[in-house]
Amino acid sequence: MFVVVETYVAGGQSATGWFARVSWQAKLAGIVVLAYVVMLFTLYLRLKHLPGPYYGGDLYAHHGFALNYIANGFWSDPYFVGHYSFYPWLGNYLFIFLSILPGVSLMQAENFVGILTTILSAFAFWMLGMQVFKNRTWALVLVLLSLATRGIPSGAPNLVPWMITIPFWFAFWLKAGETKSLRDKLLAGLFMGLTSLSHVAFFLSGISVFFFTIIIETLLKPDKKQAIGDGIKLY
């Protein structure tokens, strides 16, 4: 995955020559993440249920939310029978999507999703490190810190923004500020939206950051006579 950031395969280029072009930092990051994923896989195989308390724990609470969505539809409220859901829980939808795979139960999806989030998180923090520090070594350090400080990733949906969508959001936000690329702006907006759909607290903070960006862009525009809606950049 880090190879995608490092380079691309040119036409007719051998696999050996292509791999030789990848930096040692990217190779080391890939090896560490692979070892971490193998460790998680062996750990998750030993689990018989969700690693959390039956009563009062977020894991079983969101497990119940997911069961409600499966039984009553994605629009149904997990708290009140017969009501519409006031907020879409992105993490629960991810669990349900993974449980559609053959031979995968909902509880297995909620346990093993930690492998997917670990891979995506490492990729996100690598991109963020490259954008902030412009240095592969510091990007590697950021990836290692992200692995060392999170503990064992669980199926709690509130980990999705911290581990994945927020790092991607700010990485593409910073990149769009440099490239002025519409694609980077759209990706920044996409991950801002996914962050907002991950937890109700991030929904409020995402809206706040959006309007704060508009205000700053408007105040810093050199042409004060330009319409407020013109030239607003989501980066």
Short mmCIF file of C-alpha atoms in Angstrom, two decimals:
data_model
loop_
_atom_site.label_atom_id
_atom_site.label_comp_id
_atom_site.label_asym_id
_atom_site.label_seq_id
_atom_site.Cartn_x
_atom_site.Cartn_y
_atom_site.Cartn_z
CA MET A 1 0.00 0.00 0.00
CA PHE A 2 2.87 2.37 0.75
CA VAL A 3 4.22 1.53 -2.69
CA VAL A 4 1.23 3.30 -4.18
CA VAL A 5 2.40 6.52 -2.56
CA GLU A 6 6.03 5.95 -3.48
CA THR A 7 5.94 5.17 -7.16
CA TYR A 8 4.08 3.46 -10.00
CA VAL A 9 4.88 0.69 -12.44
CA ALA A 10 6.05 2.08 -15.74
CA GLY A 11 5.30 0.28 -18.97
CA GLY A 12 7.66 -2.63 -19.50
CA GLN A 13 9.48 -2.09 -16.18
CA SER A 14 10.49 -5.24 -14.34
CA ALA A 15 9.04 -5.99 -10.92
CA THR A 16 12.54 -6.13 -9.44
CA GLY A 17 13.48 -2.69 -10.73
CA TRP A 18 10.20 -1.25 -9.57
CA PHE A 19 10.58 -2.64 -6.04
CA ALA A 20 14.16 -1.34 -5.89
CA ARG A 21 12.86 2.19 -6.37
CA VAL A 22 10.71 2.02 -3.25
CA SER A 23 12.29 3.79 -0.29
CA TRP A 24 13.49 1.82 2.71
CA GLN A 25 11.06 3.76 4.88
CA ALA A 26 8.09 2.54 2.83
CA LYS A 27 9.43 -1.02 2.85
CA LEU A 28 9.92 -0.95 6.62
CA ALA A 29 6.44 0.50 7.15
CA GLY A 30 4.96 -2.28 5.03
CA ILE A 31 6.87 -4.98 6.95
CA VAL A 32 5.82 -3.60 10.34
CA VAL A 33 2.18 -3.29 9.31
CA LEU A 34 2.22 -6.82 7.87
CA ALA A 35 3.65 -8.22 11.11
CA TYR A 36 1.06 -6.28 13.13
CA VAL A 37 -1.76 -7.60 10.92
CA VAL A 38 -0.55 -11.20 11.34
CA MET A 39 -0.50 -10.71 15.12
CA LEU A 40 -4.04 -9.31 15.04
CA PHE A 41 -5.25 -12.18 12.87
CA THR A 42 -3.95 -14.82 15.26
CA LEU A 43 -5.49 -12.92 18.18
CA TYR A 44 -8.89 -12.51 16.53
CA LEU A 45 -9.00 -16.22 15.65
CA ARG A 46 -9.03 -17.02 19.37
CA LEU A 47 -11.99 -14.76 20.14
CA LYS A 48 -15.34 -16.45 20.76
CA HIS A 49 -17.30 -13.24 21.22
CA LEU A 50 -16.80 -9.48 21.22
CA PRO A 51 -13.97 -8.39 23.56
CA GLY A 52 -16.08 -6.15 25.76
CA PRO A 53 -18.55 -6.14 28.66
CA TYR A 54 -22.03 -7.46 27.92
CA TYR A 55 -23.70 -4.54 29.65
CA GLY A 56 -22.56 -0.96 29.30
CA GLY A 57 -19.99 -1.61 26.58
CA ASP A 58 -19.88 0.17 23.21
CA LEU A 59 -19.09 -3.02 21.30
CA TYR A 60 -22.28 -4.85 22.28
CA ALA A 61 -24.32 -1.65 22.01
CA HIS A 62 -23.29 -1.17 18.39
CA HIS A 63 -23.68 -4.90 17.78
CA GLY A 64 -27.31 -4.40 18.76
CA PHE A 65 -27.55 -1.38 16.46
CA ALA A 66 -26.28 -3.46 13.56
CA LEU A 67 -28.74 -6.26 14.31
CA ASN A 68 -31.53 -3.69 14.33
CA TYR A 69 -30.50 -2.33 10.93
CA ILE A 70 -30.42 -5.86 9.50
CA ALA A 71 -33.87 -6.74 10.89
CA ASN A 72 -35.68 -3.43 10.38
CA GLY A 73 -33.77 -1.56 7.69
CA PHE A 74 -31.03 1.03 7.63
CA TRP A 75 -33.50 3.82 8.32
CA SER A 76 -34.83 2.39 11.60
CA ASP A 77 -33.88 3.98 14.90
CA PRO A 78 -31.83 1.62 17.12
CA TYR A 79 -33.13 3.31 20.28
CA PHE A 80 -36.88 3.74 19.74
CA VAL A 81 -39.12 1.22 18.02
CA GLY A 82 -40.97 2.57 15.01
CA HIS A 83 -38.89 5.73 14.66
CA TYR A 84 -36.49 6.77 11.94
CA SER A 85 -32.79 6.78 12.70
CA PHE A 86 -31.63 10.31 13.43
CA TYR A 87 -28.04 9.56 12.47
CA PRO A 88 -26.32 7.06 10.14
CA TRP A 89 -23.61 5.07 11.94
CA LEU A 90 -20.97 4.44 9.27
CA GLY A 91 -19.14 1.83 11.35
CA ASN A 92 -22.24 -0.31 11.79
CA TYR A 93 -22.90 -0.24 8.06
CA LEU A 94 -19.32 -1.38 7.49
CA PHE A 95 -19.84 -4.36 9.81
CA ILE A 96 -23.01 -5.32 7.99
CA PHE A 97 -21.34 -5.04 4.59
CA LEU A 98 -18.47 -7.31 5.68
CA SER A 99 -20.91 -9.83 7.16
CA ILE A 100 -22.43 -10.28 3.71
CA LEU A 101 -19.28 -12.11 2.64
CA PRO A 102 -19.70 -15.91 2.51
CA GLY A 103 -19.01 -17.63 5.83
CA VAL A 104 -18.65 -14.38 7.80
CA SER A 105 -21.00 -13.66 10.69
CA LEU A 106 -21.74 -10.20 12.00
CA MET A 107 -19.73 -10.79 15.17
CA GLN A 108 -16.77 -12.08 13.15
CA ALA A 109 -16.93 -8.99 10.97
CA GLU A 110 -16.93 -6.77 14.06
CA ASN A 111 -13.84 -8.54 15.38
CA PHE A 112 -11.81 -8.88 12.19
CA VAL A 113 -12.58 -5.35 11.00
CA GLY A 114 -9.58 -4.32 13.10
CA ILE A 115 -7.33 -5.76 10.38
CA LEU A 116 -8.93 -3.62 7.68
CA THR A 117 -8.87 -0.48 9.82
CA THR A 118 -5.21 -1.06 10.72
CA ILE A 119 -4.16 -1.26 7.06
CA LEU A 120 -6.20 1.78 6.04
CA SER A 121 -5.02 3.70 9.10
CA ALA A 122 -1.34 3.06 8.36
CA PHE A 123 -1.86 4.22 4.79
CA ALA A 124 -3.70 7.34 6.01
CA PHE A 125 -1.01 8.31 8.52
CA TRP A 126 1.72 7.72 5.92
CA MET A 127 -0.02 10.15 3.55
CA LEU A 128 -0.55 12.65 6.36
CA GLY A 129 3.11 12.42 7.38
CA MET A 130 4.27 12.97 3.82
CA GLN A 131 2.07 16.05 3.50
CA VAL A 132 3.03 17.57 6.85
CA PHE A 133 6.75 16.76 7.06
CA LYS A 134 7.67 16.22 3.39
CA ASN A 135 9.97 13.52 4.69
CA ARG A 136 9.64 9.74 4.44
CA THR A 137 11.43 9.09 7.72
CA TRP A 138 9.02 11.26 9.68
CA ALA A 139 6.11 9.70 7.80
CA LEU A 140 7.40 6.32 8.96
CA VAL A 141 7.65 7.59 12.54
CA LEU A 142 4.04 8.79 12.36
CA VAL A 143 2.88 5.38 11.14
CA LEU A 144 4.77 3.61 13.92
CA LEU A 145 3.35 5.98 16.53
CA SER A 146 -0.16 5.39 15.23
CA LEU A 147 0.34 1.65 15.65
CA ALA A 148 1.99 1.93 19.07
CA THR A 149 -0.55 4.24 20.69
CA ARG A 150 -3.86 2.70 19.66
CA GLY A 151 -3.62 -0.70 21.35
CA ILE A 152 -5.62 -3.54 19.87
CA PRO A 153 -8.17 -2.08 17.43
CA SER A 154 -11.74 -3.18 18.10
CA GLY A 155 -15.03 -2.85 16.31
CA ALA A 156 -16.02 0.38 18.06
CA PRO A 157 -17.28 2.70 15.27
CA ASN A 158 -15.84 5.79 16.96
CA LEU A 159 -12.34 4.49 16.12
CA VAL A 160 -13.00 4.84 12.38
CA PRO A 161 -12.63 8.66 12.27
CA TRP A 162 -9.56 8.73 14.54
CA MET A 163 -7.79 5.93 12.70
CA ILE A 164 -8.83 6.48 9.09
CA THR A 165 -11.06 9.29 7.91
CA ILE A 166 -9.56 12.22 9.85
CA PRO A 167 -5.93 11.51 8.77
CA PHE A 168 -7.10 11.09 5.16
CA TRP A 169 -9.20 14.25 5.43
CA PHE A 170 -6.31 16.44 6.57
CA ALA A 171 -3.83 14.77 4.20
CA PHE A 172 -5.93 15.58 1.14
CA TRP A 173 -6.83 18.97 2.59
CA LEU A 174 -3.15 19.92 2.81
CA LYS A 175 -2.43 18.39 -0.58
CA ALA A 176 -5.27 20.34 -2.21
CA GLY A 177 -3.82 23.54 -0.78
CA GLU A 178 -0.64 22.86 -2.74
CA THR A 179 -1.91 21.32 -5.96
CA LYS A 180 -5.19 23.28 -6.28
CA SER A 181 -6.46 20.03 -7.81
CA LEU A 182 -10.21 19.51 -7.98
CA ARG A 183 -9.68 15.80 -7.33
CA ASP A 184 -7.83 16.48 -4.08
CA LYS A 185 -10.51 18.95 -3.00
CA LEU A 186 -13.23 16.40 -3.68
CA LEU A 187 -11.33 13.70 -1.78
CA ALA A 188 -10.84 16.07 1.16
CA GLY A 189 -14.57 16.80 1.14
CA LEU A 190 -15.37 13.10 0.83
CA PHE A 191 -13.34 12.15 3.90
CA MET A 192 -14.74 15.13 5.80
CA GLY A 193 -18.20 13.77 5.04
CA LEU A 194 -17.24 10.22 6.04
CA THR A 195 -15.82 11.60 9.29
CA SER A 196 -19.10 13.35 9.97
CA LEU A 197 -21.00 10.10 9.38
CA SER A 198 -18.80 8.13 11.77
CA HIS A 199 -20.03 9.63 15.04
CA VAL A 200 -22.46 12.33 16.07
CA ALA A 201 -19.67 14.33 17.76
CA PHE A 202 -17.65 14.36 14.53
CA PHE A 203 -20.76 15.41 12.63
CA LEU A 204 -20.89 18.62 14.66
CA SER A 205 -17.13 19.20 14.46
CA GLY A 206 -17.14 18.57 10.70
CA ILE A 207 -19.79 21.22 10.17
CA SER A 208 -17.82 23.63 12.37
CA VAL A 209 -14.61 23.08 10.39
CA PHE A 210 -16.50 23.54 7.11
CA PHE A 211 -17.94 26.93 8.05
CA PHE A 212 -14.68 27.99 9.73
CA THR A 213 -12.90 27.28 6.44
CA ILE A 214 -15.40 29.39 4.50
CA ILE A 215 -14.97 32.31 6.92
CA ILE A 216 -11.16 32.17 6.77
CA GLU A 217 -11.13 31.89 2.98
CA THR A 218 -13.51 34.84 2.69
CA LEU A 219 -11.48 37.05 5.05
CA LEU A 220 -8.16 36.24 3.36
CA LYS A 221 -9.31 36.82 -0.22
CA PRO A 222 -7.42 39.73 -1.77
CA ASP A 223 -10.42 40.95 -3.76
CA LYS A 224 -12.99 42.07 -1.19
CA LYS A 225 -15.48 42.95 -3.93
CA GLN A 226 -15.68 39.35 -5.09
CA ALA A 227 -18.85 37.52 -4.18
CA ILE A 228 -18.58 35.44 -1.02
CA GLY A 229 -19.54 32.25 -2.81
CA ASP A 230 -16.83 32.63 -5.46
CA GLY A 231 -13.44 31.05 -5.02
CA ILE A 232 -14.18 29.21 -1.76
CA LYS A 233 -11.76 26.32 -1.61
CA LEU A 234 -12.27 23.25 0.54
CA TYR A 235 -8.67 22.83 1.67
#
